[in-house]
Amino acid sequence: MCAGPVREWVDLGRQPVSNAFLMPEEVDSETFFRLAVGICADCTMVQQLEPMPTDNMFRPDYPYRSSTSAGLCSHFEEVAHLLRDTELTGVDDLVVEIGSNDGIMLRRLSAAGVRHLGVDPSAGAAAAAAASGVRVRVDFFDERSAAEILATDGPAKVIFSANTVSHVADIDTVFRGVDRLLTADGIFVFEDRYVSDIVEYAYFDQIYDEHFYLFAVRSVDAMVARLGFELVDVERIPIHGGSVRYTVARPGSRERRPSVARMVDEEARYGIGEHETYLRFGRQIERIRTDLVALLTDLRDAGRRVVGYGATSKSATVTNYCGIGPDLVPFICDTTPEKQGRLSPGAHIPVRPYAAFSDPYPDYALLLAWNHAEEIMAKERQFVEQGGRWILYAPHVRIV
Ligand code: DWN
Ligand code: SAH
């Protein structure tokens, strides 16, 4: 990132491509890599040490669909309103979204008649976006595609991205693209998981192939300055267990809000640049692994039925780091048709349709989509009323 020395923080072992759900005949040709992250002593950026090549991850059949969560739908509706009311006020203003997926955010702006373009290499997700009226370019956003978009659509007043910028190891190409495409007074707004929350709550499953960088405000501030931009505002948002919305502009074009210095100070007090903070996390996740495997083993031996709830990307890290297979969790239910009927990466736990959850209800559900806990627990009251219990594992293993 900044050419500073990177020191290894945590090694989560041999891991698969987290969204490569397999047909049974594909298990022998699965791709694995060593999932280890380190922290830069100079700029505090947390990053992977051995990247998984991008083409293995974001293939045309990438199965994640953002709109499978009602909570995310309302979050991105709010984002669309915010951008339209505060920035996209001119009739011809263009907004470009990097990683638009199934159009969860842009469909609101499209419906409001705002000039827009989504950019996403996932052809399946892009087709879903197009079906809801969103214009998408099936492509990676980088300097090349940005230059082509500039030629056809003109400059963008707003570039937005959620949970994607951190996924691009060669992040300089994204910022060079932004530099080409953004108007002189435009803003680049991106949201991503917050490393402080990951460390604080031992959300170790937020570390997987796609999350190449784990951002802190201090590390993003240093990164954007190096790439010729200025971080002008930051805001904590509760998405995915704790995220930050970063607003970046051309240097001097916008006032720098006090929020940036405030969060950088908070991070220093928290010890975000210190190695000891991260070592604590390592000890905590070893404890989670021991406790979770012990609990699942005891439940199995006592004849209790346990199912996984939500075939998340995160669950690849949990199951493969802990060594949890179909012997402990016979299947995972998930509402995403693209994942159903397949095996989970690495651990090879069958993914079954949502209807399998209540047919009949299990005794325990391992909540792998814990970031949607409020929404899911509200939806699954009947499961609890008839005696079912949830198993959560971060920051510590517990039954609720
Ligand atoms: O950063 C990323 C985020 C935005 O999405 C990507 N790198 C990949 C992906 O991460 P994830 O797979 O961990 O995301 P979610 O949103 O936690 O995935 C939830 C999963 O659970 C989906 O497969 C849908 C499923 N689900 C369900 O079966 N029933 C979700 C809800 C809310 C439900 O009620
Ligand atoms: N923004 C959505 C989707 C996040 S998942 C949300 O927050 O829910 C990450 C998305 O980024 C995937 O749809 C993936 O195909 C896309 N992606 C990955 N690398 C990209 C790149 N270089 N340019 C544009 N999109 C990319």
Short mmCIF file of C-alpha atoms and ligand atoms in Angstrom, two decimals:
data_model
loop_
_atom_site.label_atom_id
_atom_site.label_comp_id
_atom_site.label_asym_id
_atom_site.label_seq_id
_atom_site.Cartn_x
_atom_site.Cartn_y
_atom_site.Cartn_z
CA MET A 1 0.00 0.00 0.00
CA CYS A 2 2.51 2.63 1.14
CA ALA A 3 5.73 0.56 0.85
CA GLY A 4 6.03 0.44 4.66
CA PRO A 5 6.94 -2.80 6.48
CA VAL A 6 4.00 -5.22 6.85
CA ARG A 7 4.03 -7.48 9.90
CA GLU A 8 1.92 -10.66 9.98
CA TRP A 9 -1.06 -10.42 12.31
CA VAL A 10 -3.17 -13.53 11.94
CA ASP A 11 -3.08 -16.69 9.84
CA LEU A 12 -6.46 -18.32 9.20
CA GLY A 13 -4.94 -21.22 7.33
CA ARG A 14 -5.85 -22.87 4.07
CA GLN A 15 -9.04 -21.33 2.71
CA PRO A 16 -11.13 -21.66 -0.45
CA VAL A 17 -12.70 -19.00 -2.70
CA SER A 18 -15.45 -17.87 -0.32
CA ASN A 19 -18.20 -17.52 -2.92
CA ALA A 20 -17.29 -20.55 -5.05
CA PHE A 21 -20.23 -22.78 -4.12
CA LEU A 22 -19.57 -26.13 -5.76
CA MET A 23 -21.41 -28.81 -7.66
CA PRO A 24 -20.39 -32.21 -6.22
CA GLU A 25 -18.29 -33.00 -9.32
CA GLU A 26 -16.24 -29.82 -8.78
CA VAL A 27 -14.82 -30.63 -5.32
CA ASP A 28 -11.60 -32.13 -6.64
CA SER A 29 -10.65 -29.02 -8.62
CA GLU A 30 -11.22 -26.50 -5.83
CA THR A 31 -8.77 -23.60 -5.45
CA PHE A 32 -7.24 -22.84 -2.04
CA PHE A 33 -4.86 -20.20 -0.68
CA ARG A 34 -3.29 -19.21 2.62
CA LEU A 35 -5.47 -16.59 4.28
CA ALA A 36 -3.15 -14.45 6.34
CA VAL A 37 -3.29 -10.74 7.08
CA GLY A 38 -0.65 -8.29 8.19
CA ILE A 39 -0.54 -4.70 9.33
CA CYS A 40 1.65 -1.92 7.95
CA ALA A 41 3.83 -0.32 10.63
CA ASP A 42 3.69 3.04 8.82
CA CYS A 43 0.11 3.59 7.62
CA THR A 44 -1.70 0.89 9.74
CA MET A 45 -3.39 -0.62 6.68
CA VAL A 46 -4.39 -4.22 7.35
CA GLN A 47 -3.99 -6.32 4.24
CA GLN A 48 -3.71 -9.89 3.04
CA LEU A 49 -0.28 -11.36 2.52
CA GLU A 50 -1.10 -13.80 -0.31
CA PRO A 51 -3.92 -12.48 -2.49
CA MET A 52 -6.37 -14.75 -4.26
CA PRO A 53 -6.38 -13.73 -7.96
CA THR A 54 -9.39 -11.51 -8.72
CA ASP A 55 -10.54 -13.63 -11.67
CA ASN A 56 -11.09 -16.60 -9.33
CA MET A 57 -13.46 -14.56 -7.19
CA PHE A 58 -15.54 -12.20 -9.31
CA ARG A 59 -16.63 -14.49 -12.07
CA PRO A 60 -19.75 -14.02 -14.20
CA ASP A 61 -21.57 -16.53 -11.95
CA TYR A 62 -20.61 -14.79 -8.66
CA PRO A 63 -23.61 -15.80 -6.50
CA TYR A 64 -23.94 -13.03 -3.88
CA ARG A 65 -27.05 -10.88 -4.25
CA SER A 66 -27.27 -7.81 -2.02
CA SER A 67 -31.08 -7.64 -2.11
CA THR A 68 -31.50 -10.91 -0.16
CA SER A 69 -31.55 -8.77 3.00
CA ALA A 70 -34.43 -6.38 3.74
CA GLY A 71 -32.12 -4.41 6.05
CA LEU A 72 -29.63 -3.80 3.25
CA CYS A 73 -32.48 -2.80 0.89
CA SER A 74 -33.56 -0.04 3.28
CA HIS A 75 -29.97 1.02 3.94
CA PHE A 76 -29.24 1.50 0.23
CA GLU A 77 -32.57 3.25 -0.29
CA GLU A 78 -31.41 5.79 2.30
CA VAL A 79 -28.06 6.13 0.52
CA ALA A 80 -29.86 6.82 -2.78
CA HIS A 81 -31.98 9.53 -1.12
CA LEU A 82 -28.93 11.08 0.52
CA LEU A 83 -26.96 11.25 -2.74
CA ARG A 84 -29.90 12.61 -4.71
CA ASP A 85 -30.85 15.26 -2.16
CA THR A 86 -27.33 16.50 -1.41
CA GLU A 87 -25.18 15.94 -4.50
CA LEU A 88 -27.15 14.89 -7.59
CA THR A 89 -29.11 18.11 -7.81
CA GLY A 90 -28.42 19.05 -11.46
CA VAL A 91 -30.63 17.47 -14.14
CA ASP A 92 -27.67 15.98 -16.01
CA ASP A 93 -25.54 14.92 -13.05
CA LEU A 94 -24.10 11.42 -13.50
CA VAL A 95 -23.60 8.87 -10.71
CA VAL A 96 -21.40 5.82 -11.25
CA GLU A 97 -21.46 2.90 -8.80
CA ILE A 98 -18.50 0.53 -8.48
CA GLY A 99 -19.74 -2.95 -7.55
CA SER A 100 -23.44 -2.25 -8.19
CA ASN A 101 -24.31 -5.96 -7.84
CA ASP A 102 -28.08 -6.49 -8.34
CA GLY A 103 -28.84 -2.76 -8.44
CA ILE A 104 -29.84 -2.52 -4.78
CA MET A 105 -28.84 1.18 -4.62
CA LEU A 106 -29.01 2.38 -8.24
CA ARG A 107 -32.54 1.13 -8.89
CA ARG A 108 -33.81 3.89 -6.60
CA LEU A 109 -31.89 6.54 -8.53
CA SER A 110 -32.94 5.03 -11.85
CA ALA A 111 -36.60 5.20 -10.75
CA ALA A 112 -36.06 8.86 -9.83
CA GLY A 113 -34.75 9.56 -13.36
CA VAL A 114 -31.12 10.17 -12.31
CA ARG A 115 -28.43 9.56 -14.96
CA HIS A 116 -26.46 6.56 -13.69
CA LEU A 117 -24.19 3.65 -14.55
CA GLY A 118 -23.33 0.60 -12.49
CA VAL A 119 -20.04 -1.21 -13.07
CA ASP A 120 -19.76 -4.83 -11.94
CA PRO A 121 -18.05 -7.90 -13.45
CA SER A 122 -20.70 -10.24 -12.03
CA ALA A 123 -22.90 -10.83 -15.09
CA GLY A 124 -25.62 -12.64 -13.14
CA ALA A 125 -25.99 -9.84 -10.60
CA ALA A 126 -25.84 -7.26 -13.42
CA ALA A 127 -28.69 -9.04 -15.23
CA ALA A 128 -30.79 -8.76 -12.06
CA ALA A 129 -29.92 -5.04 -11.90
CA ALA A 130 -30.86 -4.54 -15.56
CA ALA A 131 -34.19 -6.27 -14.92
CA SER A 132 -34.96 -3.58 -12.34
CA GLY A 133 -34.17 -0.75 -14.75
CA VAL A 134 -30.50 -0.15 -13.93
CA ARG A 135 -27.88 0.53 -16.62
CA VAL A 136 -24.84 -1.67 -15.97
CA ARG A 137 -21.49 -2.16 -17.59
CA VAL A 138 -20.35 -5.75 -16.94
CA ASP A 139 -16.73 -4.97 -16.24
CA PHE A 140 -14.13 -4.28 -13.57
CA PHE A 141 -13.84 -0.63 -12.64
CA ASP A 142 -10.28 0.53 -13.28
CA GLU A 143 -8.40 3.20 -15.19
CA ARG A 144 -9.23 1.60 -18.56
CA SER A 145 -12.98 1.21 -18.02
CA ALA A 146 -13.18 4.66 -16.38
CA ALA A 147 -11.62 6.24 -19.50
CA GLU A 148 -14.17 4.47 -21.69
CA ILE A 149 -17.06 5.58 -19.46
CA LEU A 150 -15.78 9.17 -19.59
CA ALA A 151 -15.79 9.01 -23.41
CA THR A 152 -19.36 7.71 -23.63
CA ASP A 153 -21.09 9.26 -20.61
CA GLY A 154 -18.96 12.24 -19.59
CA PRO A 155 -17.67 12.94 -16.06
CA ALA A 156 -19.40 11.72 -12.89
CA LYS A 157 -20.51 14.10 -10.14
CA VAL A 158 -20.70 11.23 -7.69
CA ILE A 159 -18.90 7.90 -7.64
CA PHE A 160 -20.31 5.54 -5.05
CA SER A 161 -19.17 2.13 -3.89
CA ALA A 162 -20.12 -0.18 -1.03
CA ASN A 163 -18.12 -3.17 0.10
CA THR A 164 -16.04 -3.27 -3.06
CA VAL A 165 -13.07 -0.87 -2.89
CA SER A 166 -11.45 -3.00 -0.17
CA HIS A 167 -11.84 -6.04 -2.44
CA VAL A 168 -9.42 -4.76 -5.07
CA ALA A 169 -5.79 -5.59 -4.21
CA ASP A 170 -4.54 -3.27 -6.96
CA ILE A 171 -6.47 -0.39 -5.42
CA ASP A 172 -4.39 2.24 -7.23
CA THR A 173 -6.20 1.34 -10.48
CA VAL A 174 -9.53 2.15 -8.83
CA PHE A 175 -8.31 5.60 -7.72
CA ARG A 176 -6.70 6.31 -11.09
CA GLY A 177 -10.10 5.50 -12.61
CA VAL A 178 -11.83 7.81 -10.14
CA ASP A 179 -9.30 10.52 -11.00
CA ARG A 180 -10.19 10.22 -14.69
CA LEU A 181 -13.93 10.16 -14.22
CA LEU A 182 -14.76 12.49 -11.33
CA THR A 183 -15.74 16.14 -11.97
CA ALA A 184 -13.54 18.83 -10.35
CA ASP A 185 -16.09 19.33 -7.56
CA GLY A 186 -17.35 15.75 -7.39
CA ILE A 187 -17.15 13.24 -4.54
CA PHE A 188 -16.19 9.62 -4.25
CA VAL A 189 -18.20 8.02 -1.43
CA PHE A 190 -17.43 4.48 -0.30
CA GLU A 191 -18.57 2.30 2.56
CA ASP A 192 -16.64 -0.57 4.03
CA ARG A 193 -16.30 -2.68 7.15
CA TYR A 194 -14.42 -1.05 9.98
CA VAL A 195 -11.33 -2.82 11.29
CA SER A 196 -11.89 -1.42 14.81
CA ASP A 197 -15.24 -3.21 15.02
CA ILE A 198 -13.71 -6.39 13.62
CA VAL A 199 -11.00 -6.33 16.29
CA GLU A 200 -13.31 -5.20 19.10
CA TYR A 201 -15.94 -7.91 18.53
CA ALA A 202 -13.58 -10.62 17.20
CA TYR A 203 -15.41 -10.72 13.88
CA PHE A 204 -12.68 -12.89 12.41
CA ASP A 205 -15.02 -14.18 9.70
CA GLN A 206 -14.93 -10.75 8.08
CA ILE A 207 -11.51 -11.85 6.91
CA TYR A 208 -11.83 -13.88 3.70
CA ASP A 209 -10.43 -13.77 0.17
CA GLU A 210 -12.56 -10.85 -1.06
CA HIS A 211 -11.67 -8.57 1.84
CA PHE A 212 -8.15 -7.83 0.75
CA TYR A 213 -7.89 -4.67 2.86
CA LEU A 214 -9.48 -3.97 6.25
CA PHE A 215 -9.82 -0.21 6.51
CA ALA A 216 -9.24 2.13 9.44
CA VAL A 217 -9.82 5.86 9.05
CA ARG A 218 -6.11 6.50 9.60
CA SER A 219 -5.09 4.03 6.89
CA VAL A 220 -7.68 5.31 4.39
CA ASP A 221 -6.62 8.90 5.09
CA ALA A 222 -3.01 8.03 4.29
CA MET A 223 -4.02 5.97 1.25
CA VAL A 224 -6.18 8.59 -0.44
CA ALA A 225 -3.60 11.33 0.19
CA ARG A 226 -0.96 9.19 -1.50
CA LEU A 227 -3.32 8.70 -4.44
CA GLY A 228 -3.91 12.46 -4.89
CA PHE A 229 -7.22 12.87 -3.04
CA GLU A 230 -8.39 14.14 0.34
CA LEU A 231 -10.56 12.36 2.90
CA VAL A 232 -13.11 15.04 3.79
CA ASP A 233 -15.68 13.21 5.91
CA VAL A 234 -16.22 9.92 7.73
CA GLU A 235 -19.30 8.48 9.39
CA ARG A 236 -19.81 5.23 11.27
CA ILE A 237 -22.73 3.15 10.02
CA PRO A 238 -24.11 -0.06 11.55
CA ILE A 239 -23.99 -2.19 8.37
CA HIS A 240 -22.32 -5.64 8.39
CA GLY A 241 -21.47 -5.43 12.09
CA GLY A 242 -19.90 -1.96 11.82
CA SER A 243 -18.79 0.01 8.79
CA VAL A 244 -17.56 3.49 7.91
CA ARG A 245 -18.74 5.73 5.08
CA TYR A 246 -15.78 7.63 3.62
CA THR A 247 -16.20 10.77 1.52
CA VAL A 248 -13.24 11.61 -0.68
CA ALA A 249 -12.76 14.70 -2.87
CA ARG A 250 -10.06 16.44 -4.87
CA PRO A 251 -7.68 18.25 -2.46
CA GLY A 252 -9.02 21.64 -1.38
CA SER A 253 -12.33 21.25 -3.23
CA ARG A 254 -14.35 20.56 -0.09
CA GLU A 255 -14.06 21.47 3.56
CA ARG A 256 -12.50 18.71 5.68
CA ARG A 257 -14.97 17.89 8.42
CA PRO A 258 -13.82 17.48 12.06
CA SER A 259 -15.12 13.88 11.95
CA VAL A 260 -11.88 12.74 10.27
CA ALA A 261 -9.50 14.03 12.97
CA ARG A 262 -11.91 12.85 15.66
CA MET A 263 -11.93 9.26 14.42
CA VAL A 264 -8.17 9.23 13.82
CA ASP A 265 -7.73 10.30 17.49
CA GLU A 266 -10.17 7.61 18.68
CA GLU A 267 -8.23 4.99 16.73
CA ALA A 268 -4.95 6.09 18.31
CA ARG A 269 -6.51 5.79 21.77
CA TYR A 270 -7.88 2.36 20.87
CA GLY A 271 -4.43 1.22 19.74
CA ILE A 272 -5.31 0.61 16.11
CA GLY A 273 -1.68 0.99 15.03
CA GLU A 274 -0.28 -1.23 17.77
CA HIS A 275 0.62 -4.84 17.34
CA GLU A 276 -0.60 -5.86 20.83
CA THR A 277 -4.18 -4.90 19.88
CA TYR A 278 -4.05 -7.48 17.12
CA LEU A 279 -2.37 -10.21 19.18
CA ARG A 280 -5.29 -10.11 21.62
CA PHE A 281 -7.60 -10.81 18.70
CA GLY A 282 -5.56 -13.87 17.72
CA ARG A 283 -5.96 -15.38 21.20
CA GLN A 284 -9.69 -14.60 21.19
CA ILE A 285 -10.40 -16.39 17.92
CA GLU A 286 -8.51 -19.50 18.98
CA ARG A 287 -10.84 -19.61 21.97
CA ILE A 288 -13.88 -19.23 19.68
CA ARG A 289 -12.68 -22.15 17.56
CA THR A 290 -12.21 -24.43 20.58
CA ASP A 291 -15.55 -23.51 22.15
CA LEU A 292 -17.58 -23.70 18.94
CA VAL A 293 -16.25 -27.11 17.93
CA ALA A 294 -16.80 -28.41 21.49
CA LEU A 295 -20.39 -27.12 21.54
CA LEU A 296 -21.28 -28.54 18.12
CA THR A 297 -19.67 -31.88 18.99
CA ASP A 298 -21.59 -32.11 22.27
CA LEU A 299 -24.88 -31.29 20.53
CA ARG A 300 -24.26 -33.88 17.85
CA ASP A 301 -23.34 -36.52 20.44
CA ALA A 302 -26.51 -35.69 22.37
CA GLY A 303 -28.58 -36.28 19.21
CA ARG A 304 -29.57 -32.61 18.72
CA ARG A 305 -30.19 -31.26 15.20
CA VAL A 306 -28.15 -28.20 14.23
CA VAL A 307 -28.41 -26.33 10.91
CA GLY A 308 -26.47 -23.36 9.56
CA TYR A 309 -28.44 -20.20 8.77
CA GLY A 310 -27.09 -18.11 5.85
CA ALA A 311 -24.42 -19.39 3.47
CA THR A 312 -22.42 -16.20 3.83
CA SER A 313 -18.92 -15.55 2.50
CA LYS A 314 -17.98 -15.21 6.17
CA SER A 315 -19.08 -18.79 6.83
CA ALA A 316 -16.26 -20.05 4.59
CA THR A 317 -13.77 -18.64 7.10
CA VAL A 318 -15.64 -19.98 10.14
CA THR A 319 -16.17 -23.50 8.84
CA ASN A 320 -12.70 -23.91 7.32
CA TYR A 321 -10.79 -22.27 10.18
CA CYS A 322 -12.68 -24.34 12.78
CA GLY A 323 -12.84 -27.53 10.71
CA ILE A 324 -16.65 -27.70 10.78
CA GLY A 325 -18.10 -30.01 8.13
CA PRO A 326 -21.43 -31.76 7.44
CA ASP A 327 -20.80 -34.13 10.40
CA LEU A 328 -21.38 -31.18 12.76
CA VAL A 329 -23.65 -28.99 10.60
CA PRO A 330 -25.52 -31.22 8.12
CA PHE A 331 -26.73 -28.33 5.94
CA ILE A 332 -26.96 -24.56 5.65
CA CYS A 333 -30.22 -22.95 4.54
CA ASP A 334 -30.06 -19.85 2.36
CA THR A 335 -32.57 -17.80 0.36
CA THR A 336 -30.21 -17.28 -2.62
CA PRO A 337 -31.21 -19.60 -5.51
CA GLU A 338 -27.66 -19.37 -6.97
CA LYS A 339 -26.21 -21.04 -3.82
CA GLN A 340 -28.87 -23.71 -3.28
CA GLY A 341 -28.19 -27.30 -4.31
CA ARG A 342 -24.44 -26.68 -4.07
CA LEU A 343 -21.75 -27.39 -1.48
CA SER A 344 -20.17 -24.71 0.67
CA PRO A 345 -16.57 -23.86 -0.28
CA GLY A 346 -13.91 -25.97 1.41
CA ALA A 347 -16.14 -27.44 4.12
CA HIS A 348 -18.57 -28.99 1.57
CA ILE A 349 -21.70 -28.48 3.65
CA PRO A 350 -24.81 -28.77 1.42
CA VAL A 351 -26.72 -25.50 0.90
CA ARG A 352 -30.48 -26.04 0.91
CA PRO A 353 -33.40 -23.73 0.15
CA TYR A 354 -34.84 -21.60 2.91
CA ALA A 355 -37.92 -23.87 3.20
CA ALA A 356 -35.66 -26.64 4.59
CA PHE A 357 -35.17 -24.61 7.78
CA SER A 358 -38.70 -25.23 9.09
CA ASP A 359 -39.17 -28.72 7.64
CA PRO A 360 -38.96 -29.56 10.52
CA TYR A 361 -37.25 -26.86 12.60
CA PRO A 362 -33.87 -27.93 14.01
CA ASP A 363 -33.05 -27.76 17.72
CA TYR A 364 -30.28 -25.18 17.11
CA ALA A 365 -29.43 -22.80 14.30
CA LEU A 366 -25.84 -21.61 13.87
CA LEU A 367 -26.34 -17.99 12.79
CA LEU A 368 -23.74 -17.53 10.05
CA ALA A 369 -25.50 -14.37 8.79
CA TRP A 370 -25.12 -12.73 12.24
CA ASN A 371 -24.83 -9.29 10.65
CA HIS A 372 -28.55 -9.61 9.79
CA ALA A 373 -29.43 -10.98 13.25
CA GLU A 374 -32.13 -8.45 14.05
CA GLU A 375 -33.94 -9.03 10.76
CA ILE A 376 -33.58 -12.81 10.90
CA MET A 377 -34.55 -13.22 14.56
CA ALA A 378 -37.66 -11.09 13.99
CA LYS A 379 -38.59 -13.27 11.00
CA GLU A 380 -37.94 -16.55 12.84
CA ARG A 381 -39.95 -16.00 16.04
CA GLN A 382 -41.78 -19.28 15.51
CA PHE A 383 -38.49 -21.20 15.53
CA VAL A 384 -37.75 -19.88 19.02
CA GLU A 385 -41.36 -20.22 20.23
CA GLN A 386 -41.34 -23.93 19.52
CA GLY A 387 -38.07 -24.37 21.45
CA GLY A 388 -35.34 -23.59 18.89
CA ARG A 389 -32.17 -21.74 19.95
CA TRP A 390 -29.62 -19.63 18.12
CA ILE A 391 -25.88 -20.25 18.34
CA LEU A 392 -23.70 -17.16 17.99
CA TYR A 393 -19.88 -17.25 18.00
CA ALA A 394 -18.49 -13.72 18.08
CA PRO A 395 -17.16 -12.15 20.24
CA HIS A 396 -17.66 -15.43 22.13
CA VAL A 397 -19.62 -18.65 21.65
CA ARG A 398 -23.08 -18.58 23.22
CA ILE A 399 -26.62 -19.91 22.88
CA VAL A 400 -29.47 -17.37 22.87
O1 DWN B 1 -18.63 -7.53 1.31
C1 DWN B 1 -19.41 -8.33 0.86
C2 DWN B 1 -20.81 -8.31 1.31
C3 DWN B 1 -21.49 -7.04 0.92
O2 DWN B 1 -21.56 -9.36 0.79
C4 DWN B 1 -19.00 -9.33 -0.13
N1 DWN B 1 -17.59 -9.53 -0.05
C5 DWN B 1 -19.75 -10.63 -0.10
C6 DWN B 1 -20.99 -10.63 0.75
O3 DWN B 1 -20.66 -11.07 2.07
P1 DWN B 1 -21.60 -12.11 2.83
O4 DWN B 1 -21.88 -13.25 1.92
O5 DWN B 1 -20.98 -12.41 4.12
O6 DWN B 1 -22.89 -11.20 2.96
P2 DWN B 1 -24.22 -11.29 3.80
O7 DWN B 1 -25.08 -10.13 3.43
O8 DWN B 1 -23.98 -11.47 5.23
O9 DWN B 1 -24.94 -12.63 3.25
C7 DWN B 1 -26.12 -13.07 3.79
C8 DWN B 1 -26.47 -14.45 3.26
O10 DWN B 1 -27.52 -14.99 4.05
C9 DWN B 1 -26.94 -14.43 1.82
O11 DWN B 1 -26.50 -15.61 1.16
C10 DWN B 1 -28.45 -14.44 1.96
C11 DWN B 1 -28.67 -15.22 3.23
N2 DWN B 1 -29.86 -14.81 3.98
C12 DWN B 1 -30.85 -15.76 4.25
O12 DWN B 1 -30.73 -16.92 3.83
N3 DWN B 1 -31.96 -15.35 4.94
C13 DWN B 1 -29.96 -13.53 4.44
C14 DWN B 1 -31.05 -13.14 5.15
C15 DWN B 1 -31.19 -11.72 5.66
C16 DWN B 1 -32.11 -14.09 5.40
O13 DWN B 1 -33.15 -13.78 6.03
N1 SAH B 2 -22.24 -3.09 -3.38
C1 SAH B 2 -22.93 -4.30 -3.05
C2 SAH B 2 -22.17 -5.56 -3.50
C3 SAH B 2 -20.92 -5.86 -2.71
S1 SAH B 2 -20.23 -7.44 -3.15
C4 SAH B 2 -23.23 -4.35 -1.59
O1 SAH B 2 -22.67 -3.60 -0.80
O2 SAH B 2 -24.05 -5.18 -1.18
C5 SAH B 2 -18.83 -6.89 -4.13
C6 SAH B 2 -19.25 -6.59 -5.56
O3 SAH B 2 -18.14 -5.96 -6.20
C7 SAH B 2 -19.57 -7.84 -6.38
O4 SAH B 2 -20.80 -7.68 -7.02
C8 SAH B 2 -18.39 -7.92 -7.37
O5 SAH B 2 -18.76 -8.51 -8.60
C9 SAH B 2 -18.00 -6.47 -7.51
N2 SAH B 2 -16.61 -6.15 -7.91
C10 SAH B 2 -15.47 -6.76 -7.53
N3 SAH B 2 -14.39 -6.14 -8.07
C11 SAH B 2 -14.87 -5.09 -8.79
C12 SAH B 2 -14.26 -4.06 -9.58
N4 SAH B 2 -12.95 -3.97 -9.73
N5 SAH B 2 -15.07 -3.17 -10.20
C13 SAH B 2 -16.42 -3.22 -10.04
N6 SAH B 2 -17.05 -4.17 -9.30
C14 SAH B 2 -16.28 -5.09 -8.69
#
